[in-house]
Short mmCIF file of C-alpha atoms and ligand atoms in Angstrom, two decimals:
data_model
loop_
_atom_site.label_atom_id
_atom_site.label_comp_id
_atom_site.label_asym_id
_atom_site.label_seq_id
_atom_site.Cartn_x
_atom_site.Cartn_y
_atom_site.Cartn_z
CA UNK E 155 0.00 0.00 0.00
CA UNK E 156 1.41 3.41 -0.97
CA UNK E 157 2.08 5.83 1.87
CA UNK E 158 0.18 9.05 2.44
CA UNK E 159 2.44 12.11 2.32
CA UNK E 160 1.98 14.92 4.80
CA UNK E 161 3.68 18.27 4.27
CA UNK E 162 4.26 20.15 7.54
CA UNK E 163 5.03 18.67 10.96
CA UNK E 164 3.04 21.19 13.02
CA UNK E 165 -0.04 20.55 15.10
CA UNK E 166 -2.22 19.49 12.18
CA UNK E 167 0.43 17.47 10.32
CA UNK E 168 1.49 15.45 13.38
CA UNK E 169 -2.11 14.70 14.35
CA UNK E 170 -2.88 13.64 10.76
CA UNK E 171 0.15 11.31 10.65
CA UNK E 172 -0.82 9.78 13.99
CA UNK E 173 -4.40 9.12 12.87
CA UNK E 174 -3.25 7.60 9.56
CA UNK E 175 -0.85 5.26 11.33
CA UNK E 176 -3.57 4.28 13.80
CA UNK E 177 -5.67 3.07 10.85
CA UNK E 178 -2.80 0.81 9.76
CA UNK E 179 -1.65 3.01 6.87
CA UNK E 180 1.91 4.30 6.32
CA UNK E 181 2.63 8.03 6.42
CA UNK E 182 5.63 10.11 5.36
CA UNK E 183 5.85 13.44 7.18
CA UNK E 184 7.87 16.16 5.40
CA UNK E 185 8.99 18.96 7.72
CA UNK E 186 11.35 21.73 6.59
CA UNK E 187 12.60 22.67 10.07
CA UNK E 188 15.33 22.86 11.31
CA UNK E 189 16.84 23.24 7.80
CA UNK E 190 14.50 26.16 7.21
CA UNK E 191 12.66 28.02 9.98
CA UNK E 192 9.54 30.17 9.67
CA UNK E 193 9.30 33.73 11.01
CA UNK E 194 7.85 32.41 14.29
CA UNK E 195 9.23 28.88 14.84
CA UNK E 196 12.49 28.71 16.76
CA UNK E 197 13.28 24.97 16.98
CA UNK E 198 13.37 21.77 14.96
CA UNK E 199 10.76 20.11 17.19
CA UNK E 200 7.55 18.88 15.68
CA UNK E 201 4.34 20.60 16.91
CA UNK E 202 6.16 23.67 18.19
CA UNK E 203 3.80 26.21 19.80
CA UNK E 204 4.73 29.59 18.35
CA UNK E 205 2.99 31.85 20.86
CA UNK E 206 0.73 31.23 23.86
CA UNK E 207 1.10 27.95 25.75
CA UNK E 208 -2.66 27.65 26.28
CA UNK E 209 -5.13 25.33 24.58
CA UNK E 210 -7.84 27.51 26.18
CA UNK E 211 -10.80 26.24 28.23
CA UNK E 212 -10.87 22.58 29.15
CA UNK E 213 -14.54 22.68 30.19
CA UNK E 214 -16.22 20.12 27.94
CA UNK E 215 -19.67 20.71 29.40
CA UNK E 216 -20.08 24.40 28.65
CA UNK E 217 -17.34 25.53 26.29
CA UNK E 218 -16.89 24.82 22.58
CA UNK E 219 -13.10 24.46 22.63
CA UNK E 220 -13.31 22.35 25.81
CA UNK E 221 -15.76 20.15 23.94
CA UNK E 222 -13.32 19.93 21.02
CA UNK E 223 -10.63 18.77 23.50
CA UNK E 224 -12.92 16.03 24.78
CA UNK E 225 -13.90 14.87 21.29
CA UNK E 226 -10.24 14.72 20.31
CA UNK E 227 -9.44 12.68 23.41
CA UNK E 228 -12.16 10.23 22.41
CA UNK E 229 -10.68 10.08 18.92
CA UNK E 230 -7.25 9.00 20.16
CA UNK E 231 -5.59 12.37 19.56
CA UNK E 232 -1.80 12.54 19.91
CA UNK E 233 -1.90 16.29 20.45
CA UNK E 234 -4.30 15.93 23.38
CA UNK E 235 -2.32 13.05 24.83
CA UNK E 236 0.87 15.14 24.77
CA UNK E 237 -1.00 18.17 26.17
CA UNK E 238 -2.44 16.17 29.08
CA UNK E 239 1.00 14.78 29.90
CA UNK E 240 2.62 18.24 29.93
CA UNK E 241 -0.07 20.32 31.61
CA UNK E 242 0.89 23.34 33.73
CA UNK E 243 -1.54 25.03 36.17
CA UNK E 244 -3.79 27.59 34.42
CA UNK E 245 -7.17 27.75 36.18
CA UNK E 246 -9.92 26.40 33.92
CA UNK E 247 -7.63 26.41 30.88
CA UNK E 248 -5.48 23.59 29.53
CA UNK E 249 -1.99 25.08 29.30
CA UNK E 250 1.21 23.16 28.63
CA UNK E 251 4.94 23.29 29.13
CA UNK E 252 5.75 24.09 25.50
CA UNK E 253 9.12 22.29 25.34
CA UNK E 254 7.81 19.18 27.07
CA UNK E 255 4.76 19.15 24.81
CA UNK E 256 6.73 19.44 21.56
CA UNK E 257 9.25 16.83 22.77
CA UNK E 258 6.43 14.39 23.57
CA UNK E 259 4.90 14.77 20.10
CA UNK E 260 8.31 14.51 18.37
CA UNK E 261 9.13 11.37 20.33
CA UNK E 262 5.78 9.68 19.68
CA UNK E 263 5.95 10.39 15.94
CA UNK E 264 9.59 9.24 15.76
CA UNK E 265 8.81 6.00 17.59
CA UNK E 266 5.83 5.07 15.41
CA UNK E 267 6.92 2.37 12.94
CA UNK E 268 4.31 3.43 10.38
CA UNK E 269 5.52 7.06 10.25
CA UNK E 270 8.68 8.20 8.49
CA UNK E 271 9.87 11.77 9.06
CA UNK E 272 11.79 13.48 6.24
CA UNK E 273 13.36 16.85 7.00
CA UNK E 274 12.93 18.75 3.74
CA UNK E 275 11.07 21.70 2.31
CA UNK E 276 8.52 20.87 -0.35
CA UNK E 277 9.07 23.89 -2.53
CA UNK E 278 6.24 23.53 -5.01
CA UNK E 279 3.29 21.29 -5.81
CA UNK E 280 4.09 17.72 -4.68
CA UNK E 281 5.38 15.21 -7.27
CA UNK E 282 2.64 13.62 -9.37
CA UNK E 283 3.29 10.10 -8.10
CA UNK E 284 2.25 11.18 -4.59
CA UNK E 285 -1.35 10.16 -5.02
CA UNK E 286 -2.53 11.17 -1.55
CA UNK E 287 -1.08 14.25 0.12
CA UNK E 288 -2.11 16.34 3.14
CA UNK E 289 -0.83 19.91 3.03
CA UNK E 290 -0.57 21.11 6.65
CA UNK E 291 2.01 23.87 6.29
CA UNK E 292 0.21 26.35 8.49
CA UNK E 293 -0.12 30.12 8.55
CA UNK E 294 3.57 30.52 7.69
CA UNK E 295 3.68 28.19 4.70
CA UNK E 296 7.00 28.62 2.93
CA UNK E 297 6.83 31.01 0.03
CA UNK E 298 7.57 28.66 -2.90
CA UNK E 299 4.80 26.26 -1.86
CA UNK E 300 2.35 29.09 -1.10
CA UNK E 301 3.05 30.60 -4.51
CA UNK E 302 2.56 27.25 -6.26
CA UNK E 303 -0.77 26.70 -4.50
CA UNK E 304 -1.82 30.29 -5.24
CA UNK E 305 -0.95 29.93 -8.91
CA UNK E 306 -2.71 26.60 -9.25
CA UNK E 307 -5.91 27.60 -7.47
CA UNK E 308 -5.99 31.05 -8.98
CA UNK E 309 -6.94 32.37 -5.55
CA UNK E 310 -4.97 35.08 -3.82
CA UNK E 311 -3.96 33.73 -0.42
CA UNK E 312 -5.23 36.13 2.18
CA UNK E 313 -2.87 37.60 4.72
CA UNK E 314 -3.56 39.22 8.06
CA UNK E 315 -1.69 39.88 11.25
CA UNK E 316 -1.52 37.47 14.12
CA UNK E 317 0.22 38.72 17.24
CA UNK E 318 2.58 37.41 19.92
CA UNK E 319 2.26 38.44 23.59
CA UNK E 320 5.41 39.20 25.63
CA UNK E 321 6.84 36.69 28.13
CA UNK E 322 8.40 37.84 31.44
CA UNK E 323 10.78 36.17 33.90
CA UNK E 324 8.75 35.41 37.03
CA UNK E 325 11.46 36.49 39.46
CA UNK E 326 11.55 39.99 37.96
CA UNK E 327 7.90 40.62 38.89
CA UNK E 328 7.38 42.60 42.12
CA UNK E 329 5.10 40.39 44.21
CA UNK E 330 4.78 43.03 46.92
CA UNK E 331 2.53 44.76 44.37
CA UNK E 332 1.22 41.86 42.25
CA UNK E 333 -0.53 38.76 43.60
CA UNK E 334 -1.47 35.23 42.57
CA UNK E 335 -5.14 34.51 41.90
CA UNK E 336 -7.31 32.96 39.17
CA UNK E 337 -10.36 34.97 38.19
CA UNK E 338 -13.20 34.13 40.61
CA UNK E 339 -10.70 31.71 42.24
CA UNK E 340 -11.67 29.15 39.58
CA UNK E 341 -9.48 26.07 39.98
CA UNK E 342 -10.55 24.12 36.89
CA UNK E 343 -9.22 20.64 36.21
CA UNK E 344 -5.54 21.59 35.99
CA UNK E 345 -5.26 24.60 38.28
CA UNK E 346 -5.32 25.62 41.91
CA UNK E 347 -7.39 28.83 41.93
CA UNK E 348 -4.21 30.89 42.28
CA UNK E 349 -2.64 30.37 38.88
CA UNK E 350 -2.35 33.89 37.44
CA UNK E 351 -0.15 36.79 38.50
CA UNK E 352 -2.23 39.96 38.70
CA UNK E 353 -0.93 43.51 38.41
CA UNK E 354 -3.35 46.23 39.60
CA UNK E 355 -3.81 49.68 38.08
CA UNK E 356 -5.60 52.68 39.55
CA UNK E 357 -7.75 54.80 37.29
CA UNK E 358 -4.96 57.37 36.88
CA UNK E 359 -2.43 54.65 36.01
CA UNK E 360 -4.85 53.03 33.58
CA UNK E 361 -5.52 56.32 31.77
CA UNK E 362 -1.78 57.00 31.48
CA UNK E 363 -1.21 53.45 30.21
CA UNK E 364 -3.88 53.80 27.52
CA UNK E 365 -2.33 57.13 26.45
CA UNK E 366 1.08 55.43 26.27
CA UNK E 367 -0.25 52.63 24.07
CA UNK E 368 -1.96 55.01 21.69
CA UNK E 369 1.07 57.30 21.40
CA UNK E 370 3.67 54.47 21.33
CA UNK E 371 5.80 53.90 18.25
CA UNK E 372 4.48 50.95 16.23
CA UNK E 373 5.96 48.72 13.60
CA UNK E 374 4.46 49.38 10.21
CA UNK E 375 4.36 46.93 7.35
CA UNK E 376 3.43 48.89 4.26
CA UNK E 377 3.09 45.74 2.16
CA UNK E 378 0.38 44.47 4.44
CA UNK E 379 -1.56 47.66 5.04
CA UNK E 380 -5.28 47.23 4.79
CA UNK E 381 -5.03 43.70 6.09
CA UNK E 382 -7.86 43.07 8.55
CA UNK E 383 -7.02 42.02 12.09
CA UNK E 384 -8.66 38.90 13.44
CA UNK E 385 -11.04 40.11 16.14
CA UNK E 386 -10.13 37.43 18.67
CA UNK E 387 -6.47 38.43 18.59
CA UNK E 388 -6.31 42.22 18.28
CA UNK E 389 -3.08 44.00 19.19
CA UNK E 390 -3.42 45.67 22.58
CA UNK E 391 -2.82 49.16 21.16
CA UNK E 392 -5.50 48.62 18.50
CA UNK E 393 -7.95 47.74 21.29
CA UNK E 394 -6.90 50.90 23.14
CA UNK E 395 -7.54 52.97 20.01
CA UNK E 396 -11.07 51.56 19.76
CA UNK E 397 -12.16 53.20 23.02
CA UNK E 398 -10.69 54.17 26.36
CA UNK E 399 -12.70 51.55 28.25
CA UNK E 400 -12.17 48.71 25.73
CA UNK E 401 -9.17 47.21 27.55
CA UNK E 402 -10.92 47.40 30.91
CA UNK E 403 -13.67 45.21 29.46
CA UNK E 404 -11.18 42.98 27.64
CA UNK E 405 -7.76 41.70 28.71
CA UNK E 406 -7.46 44.23 31.55
CA UNK E 407 -10.81 43.56 33.21
CA UNK E 408 -10.61 43.74 37.02
CA UNK E 409 -13.62 41.53 37.80
CA UNK E 410 -13.32 38.43 39.99
CA UNK E 411 -9.97 39.58 41.38
CA UNK E 412 -9.23 41.00 44.83
CA UNK E 413 -5.96 42.70 45.75
CA UNK E 414 -4.88 41.02 49.03
CA UNK E 415 -2.14 43.54 49.86
CA UNK E 416 -3.01 45.58 52.97
CA UNK E 417 -4.05 49.19 52.48
CA UNK E 418 -4.89 48.81 48.79
CA UNK E 419 -8.18 49.66 47.13
CA UNK E 420 -10.16 47.85 44.44
CA UNK E 421 -8.15 47.95 41.20
CA UNK E 422 -9.59 49.89 38.28
CA UNK E 423 -7.90 47.53 35.80
CA UNK E 424 -5.73 44.41 36.07
CA UNK E 425 -3.03 42.94 33.83
CA UNK E 426 -2.92 39.14 34.14
CA UNK E 427 0.12 36.94 33.51
CA UNK E 428 -0.16 33.20 32.94
CA UNK E 429 2.48 30.55 33.62
CA UNK E 430 4.34 29.74 30.41
CA UNK E 431 6.64 26.83 31.33
CA UNK E 432 6.49 23.86 33.69
CA UNK E 433 9.13 25.28 35.97
CA UNK E 434 7.01 28.35 36.56
CA UNK E 435 9.90 30.69 35.78
CA UNK E 436 8.23 32.40 32.82
CA UNK E 437 4.86 34.15 32.63
CA UNK E 438 3.13 35.59 29.57
CA UNK E 439 1.04 38.76 29.49
CA UNK E 440 -2.46 37.49 28.71
CA UNK E 441 -4.01 39.19 25.69
CA UNK E 442 -1.04 41.55 25.21
CA UNK E 443 -0.27 40.75 21.58
CA UNK E 444 1.20 43.89 20.09
CA UNK E 445 2.84 45.60 17.15
CA UNK E 446 4.59 48.18 19.34
CA UNK E 447 8.31 48.45 18.64
CA UNK E 448 10.44 46.41 21.06
CA UNK E 449 11.90 49.46 22.85
CA UNK E 450 8.41 50.88 23.28
CA UNK E 451 7.14 47.60 24.71
CA UNK E 452 9.71 47.56 27.51
CA UNK E 453 9.18 51.27 28.20
CA UNK E 454 5.37 51.14 28.30
CA UNK E 455 4.87 47.70 29.92
CA UNK E 456 7.30 48.62 32.71
CA UNK E 457 4.86 51.37 33.79
CA UNK E 458 2.47 48.60 34.90
CA UNK E 459 2.61 48.32 38.72
CA UNK E 460 4.59 45.19 39.61
CA UNK E 461 6.39 45.13 36.26
CA UNK E 462 8.68 48.12 36.83
CA UNK E 463 11.73 45.83 36.84
CA UNK E 464 10.33 43.22 34.46
CA UNK E 465 12.81 41.21 32.41
CA UNK E 466 11.35 40.09 29.14
CA UNK E 467 12.18 36.60 27.89
CA UNK E 468 10.38 37.43 24.65
CA UNK E 469 8.74 40.58 23.37
CA UNK E 470 5.55 40.74 21.36
CA UNK E 471 5.50 40.62 17.58
CA UNK E 472 3.38 40.24 14.47
CA UNK E 473 3.18 37.62 11.77
CA UNK E 474 1.49 36.94 8.49
CA UNK E 475 -1.18 34.30 8.16
CA UNK E 476 -1.88 32.40 4.95
CA UNK E 477 -5.18 30.64 4.43
CA UNK E 478 -7.28 29.32 1.57
CA UNK E 479 -10.70 30.36 0.46
CA UNK E 480 -11.72 26.90 1.62
CA UNK E 481 -15.51 26.99 1.13
CA UNK E 482 -14.87 27.53 -2.55
CA UNK E 483 -11.80 25.35 -3.02
CA UNK E 484 -12.27 22.30 -0.78
CA UNK E 485 -14.78 19.44 -0.83
CA UNK E 486 -16.53 17.93 2.22
CA UNK E 487 -13.49 15.82 3.12
CA UNK E 488 -10.98 18.68 2.73
CA UNK E 489 -9.77 17.68 -0.77
CA UNK E 490 -8.87 20.36 -3.27
CA UNK E 491 -11.70 20.07 -5.79
CA UNK E 492 -9.40 20.89 -8.68
CA UNK E 493 -6.74 18.35 -7.60
CA UNK E 494 -8.32 15.76 -5.27
CA UNK E 495 -5.03 14.02 -4.51
CA UNK E 496 -4.29 17.08 -2.32
CA UNK E 497 -6.04 17.51 1.02
CA UNK E 498 -5.54 20.50 3.30
CA UNK E 499 -5.41 20.56 7.09
CA UNK E 500 -4.70 22.97 9.93
CA UNK E 501 -4.70 26.72 9.94
CA UNK E 502 -4.16 26.97 6.18
CA UNK E 503 -7.78 25.84 5.78
CA UNK E 504 -8.95 28.94 7.64
CA UNK E 505 -9.54 27.55 11.09
CA UNK E 506 -7.89 29.49 13.91
CA UNK E 507 -6.00 28.16 16.91
CA UNK E 508 -3.77 25.31 18.02
CA UNK E 509 -6.61 22.99 18.98
CA UNK E 510 -8.71 23.70 15.91
CA UNK E 511 -5.67 23.17 13.65
CA UNK E 512 -4.95 19.82 15.27
CA UNK E 513 -8.64 18.83 15.04
CA UNK E 514 -8.71 19.56 11.31
CA UNK E 515 -5.50 17.51 10.99
CA UNK E 516 -7.23 14.69 12.84
CA UNK E 517 -10.13 14.71 10.39
CA UNK E 518 -7.88 15.00 7.31
CA UNK E 519 -5.81 12.04 8.52
CA UNK E 520 -8.89 9.88 9.05
CA UNK E 521 -10.38 10.87 5.69
CA UNK E 522 -7.14 10.11 3.84
CA UNK E 523 -6.67 6.77 5.59
CA UNK E 524 -10.27 5.70 4.90
CA UNK E 525 -9.84 6.60 1.24
CA UNK E 526 -6.60 4.60 1.04
CA UNK E 527 -8.37 1.60 2.62
CA UNK E 528 -11.26 1.83 0.16
CA UNK E 529 -13.74 2.87 2.84
CA UNK E 530 -16.24 5.70 2.76
CA UNK E 531 -14.89 8.75 4.57
CA UNK E 532 -18.03 10.04 6.30
CA UNK E 533 -17.57 13.52 7.82
CA UNK E 534 -18.49 13.86 11.52
CA UNK E 535 -22.03 15.16 12.20
CA UNK E 536 -22.30 18.94 12.18
CA UNK E 537 -23.66 18.74 15.75
CA UNK E 538 -20.18 17.76 16.97
CA UNK E 539 -17.41 20.33 17.50
CA UNK E 540 -15.40 18.63 14.74
CA UNK E 541 -18.36 18.66 12.36
CA UNK E 542 -19.20 22.29 13.17
CA UNK E 543 -15.63 23.33 12.43
CA UNK E 544 -15.50 21.29 9.24
CA UNK E 545 -18.77 22.79 8.12
CA UNK E 546 -17.45 26.28 8.61
CA UNK E 547 -14.36 25.47 6.55
CA UNK E 548 -15.96 23.57 3.72
CA UNK E 549 -19.17 25.40 3.16
CA UNK E 550 -20.83 26.65 6.30
CA UNK E 551 -19.99 30.14 5.19
CA UNK E 552 -22.71 31.34 2.89
CA UNK E 553 -21.79 34.85 1.95
CA UNK E 554 -20.53 36.11 -1.39
CA UNK E 555 -17.49 34.13 -2.30
CA UNK E 556 -17.27 34.98 -5.96
CA UNK E 557 -18.18 38.66 -5.87
CA UNK E 558 -16.63 41.50 -3.97
CA UNK E 559 -13.92 41.17 -1.35
CA UNK E 560 -13.40 37.64 -0.02
CA UNK E 561 -15.57 37.23 3.03
CA UNK E 562 -14.32 33.91 4.38
CA UNK E 563 -12.45 34.61 7.62
CA UNK E 564 -10.61 32.32 10.05
CA UNK E 565 -12.63 31.20 13.00
CA UNK E 566 -12.10 29.57 16.36
CA UNK E 567 -14.59 26.86 17.23
CA UNK E 568 -17.60 28.39 18.98
CA UNK E 569 -21.22 27.50 19.68
CA UNK E 570 -22.33 29.85 16.94
CA UNK E 571 -21.11 27.25 14.44
CA UNK E 572 -23.36 24.52 15.89
CA UNK E 573 -26.91 23.89 14.68
CA UNK E 574 -29.32 24.91 17.47
CA UNK E 575 -30.76 22.13 19.62
CA UNK E 576 -34.52 21.59 19.48
CA UNK E 577 -34.59 19.61 22.74
CA UNK E 578 -36.47 21.25 25.62
CA UNK E 579 -34.23 22.58 28.38
CA UNK E 580 -34.71 21.26 31.93
CA UNK E 581 -36.81 23.33 34.37
CA UNK E 582 -35.42 24.93 37.53
CA UNK E 583 -35.98 23.51 41.02
CA UNK E 584 -39.41 25.25 41.18
CA UNK E 585 -40.53 23.71 37.92
CA UNK E 586 -40.14 27.06 36.11
CA UNK E 587 -38.33 27.77 32.86
CA UNK E 588 -34.70 28.77 33.21
CA UNK E 589 -33.77 32.36 32.50
CA UNK E 590 -30.64 34.50 32.02
CA UNK E 591 -27.23 32.94 32.69
CA UNK E 592 -28.77 29.69 33.97
CA UNK E 593 -30.58 29.28 30.65
CA UNK E 594 -27.44 30.07 28.62
CA UNK E 595 -25.49 27.52 30.64
CA UNK E 596 -28.17 24.85 30.22
CA UNK E 597 -28.24 25.48 26.48
CA UNK E 598 -24.47 25.03 26.21
CA UNK E 599 -24.67 21.89 28.31
CA UNK E 600 -27.33 20.50 25.98
CA UNK E 601 -25.21 21.23 22.90
CA UNK E 602 -22.22 19.51 24.50
CA UNK E 603 -24.22 16.45 25.49
CA UNK E 604 -25.70 16.18 22.02
CA UNK E 605 -22.26 16.52 20.46
CA UNK E 606 -20.72 13.75 22.55
CA UNK E 607 -23.69 11.41 21.89
CA UNK E 608 -23.50 12.04 18.15
CA UNK E 609 -19.73 11.63 18.17
CA UNK E 610 -20.11 8.21 19.84
CA UNK E 611 -22.46 7.14 17.05
CA UNK E 612 -20.08 8.43 14.38
CA UNK E 613 -17.17 6.55 15.95
CA UNK E 614 -19.32 3.39 16.08
CA UNK E 615 -20.36 3.73 12.45
CA UNK E 616 -16.75 4.28 11.33
CA UNK E 617 -15.70 1.19 13.27
CA UNK E 618 -18.42 -0.90 11.59
CA UNK E 619 -17.43 0.39 8.15
CA UNK E 620 -13.85 -0.68 8.83
CA UNK E 621 -14.81 -4.22 9.89
C1 LIG H 130 2.70 34.22 15.15
C2 LIG H 130 1.56 33.34 15.43
C3 LIG H 130 1.06 33.24 16.72
C4 LIG H 130 0.00 32.38 16.99
N1 LIG H 130 -0.45 32.28 18.25
C5 LIG H 130 -1.41 31.40 18.56
C6 LIG H 130 -1.83 31.24 19.92
O1 LIG H 130 -1.32 31.87 20.82
N2 LIG H 130 -2.81 30.35 20.19
C7 LIG H 130 -3.39 29.62 19.22
O2 LIG H 130 -4.27 28.80 19.53
N3 LIG H 130 -3.03 29.76 17.92
C8 LIG H 130 -2.06 30.64 17.57
N4 LIG H 130 -1.67 30.82 16.27
C9 LIG H 130 -2.45 30.20 15.20
C10 LIG H 130 -2.27 28.72 14.88
O3 LIG H 130 -3.13 28.00 15.65
C11 LIG H 130 -0.90 28.14 14.98
O4 LIG H 130 -0.12 28.77 14.03
C12 LIG H 130 -0.87 26.62 14.74
O5 LIG H 130 0.43 26.21 14.99
C13 LIG H 130 -1.32 26.17 13.38
O6 LIG H 130 -1.13 24.78 13.24
P1 LIG H 130 -0.72 24.16 11.83
O7 LIG H 130 -0.40 22.73 12.06
O8 LIG H 130 -1.76 24.50 10.84
O9 LIG H 130 0.60 24.94 11.42
P2 LIG H 130 2.02 24.94 12.12
O10 LIG H 130 1.92 24.49 13.51
O11 LIG H 130 2.63 26.25 11.82
O12 LIG H 130 2.81 23.81 11.31
C14 LIG H 130 3.15 23.96 9.97
C15 LIG H 130 4.48 23.29 9.74
O13 LIG H 130 4.76 23.24 8.35
C16 LIG H 130 6.13 23.52 8.14
N5 LIG H 130 6.25 23.98 6.74
C17 LIG H 130 5.82 25.14 6.20
N6 LIG H 130 6.04 25.15 4.87
C18 LIG H 130 6.63 23.97 4.57
C19 LIG H 130 7.09 23.38 3.36
N7 LIG H 130 6.98 24.01 2.18
N8 LIG H 130 7.67 22.15 3.39
C20 LIG H 130 7.80 21.49 4.58
N9 LIG H 130 7.37 21.99 5.75
C21 LIG H 130 6.77 23.21 5.75
C22 LIG H 130 6.46 24.52 9.21
O14 LIG H 130 7.83 24.52 9.50
C23 LIG H 130 5.63 24.02 10.39
O15 LIG H 130 6.33 23.13 11.20
C24 LIG H 130 -0.61 31.65 15.95
C25 LIG H 130 -0.11 31.77 14.66
C26 LIG H 130 0.96 32.60 14.39
C27 LIG H 130 1.48 32.69 13.00
#
């Protein structure tokens, strides 16, 4: 049986290779690092995390990405296995020691007898005798391959800014001013309720900080001007420009946090830092992605109380993101309609995020393996987190694709992508209909339960098809 080729050993490519091997099919994984790095990757490890070390919420009963985690676990995901094994405390979020995580994935892939890793750049469309290929080269796909895909599809790859948040050495943070606490003391599955470092600002300090961000010297990329920012990952100074209170209702919100230091008053705004490595020596500034110049970052961020002497292990930055107009170009199992031997996976399909990229890799791997084995590759139901994401990528987006500016935009998994549930919600303890937050919570719970039930059926059906 011929192998399936995978280009790109990131989150999607590794998960795809793992899934293919698990179905008894051989895979060859082509990764250009360390021979050639991207603008954000720093190592030769497979599945390197280029920015935050968080896989976001791990709550599979009320949160769409938490549900995606749980579905992936049930689908034998390598990425989730490595994440679980390298978890660091982060309240209700699943965060990992990035080096340990990448090492675990690299080791598992290297030890799998059905997977061969070849360190090489694929600098154009793959050779014609590769009859089944998964392209998982990510938002920083190397230029020759991106150009070849762009030329073949006739589509202009879209580019927009993604942003990196600064990382600070823990021992340079002044803990006589800052304090440890998770918002609302939430412990979550992997945390303790005191996982974040919080830096308080008074109203006067907050106003001065906002002024500093707005006035600060920014990096400009004239080639990329006019590129839209992705709303879930706006640079901090862009948020500040949108309104003086925007940050206080976003990454600097003070709610659920109490300054324990004697003689202090309720903070007007709070900067949170999350543990970035297992040792607990590095902390990242949550939501502080930025395009401020490096000198400006140290100057302005050191005005935050508690960070006056901060030593930065890494400063924030900006990167390009390449993704396909997938609803137009890809079929229901992620194949390029115009060249079905090519499948796409990961962020290049227009999903957004580590977990989503890995989940799309998981599906692409299963589809490719089923095809190789002569089985029908049935997509997961759209009621599951995987199906909802796939639907968004391959056709869920209905707006004008052929006319006007391209409207397909990257998306994190969220309940807005799920079909609504028609099942009646439970009543409260007085037999009355739920209202407000209780109703919203019950609705999310119902969507999660439905997803996991439907996933179990899909897994069962796939198993029967294979037998
Ligand atoms: C700067 C930046 C910051 C980000 N921050 C976050 C974040 O904090 N949280 C989050 O959830 N998501 C973040 N993302 C988005 C995204 O989820 C990650 O980029 C994620 O790693 C995408 O997974 P992937 O497998 O699609 O691509 P990647 O993980 O990037 O893997 C692609 C791989 O393909 C290789 N490659 C590229 N071209 C070739 C070629 N021609 N031949 C061979 N190999 C090739 C690359 O070296 C790389 O290893 C960020 C993205 C960027 C660019």
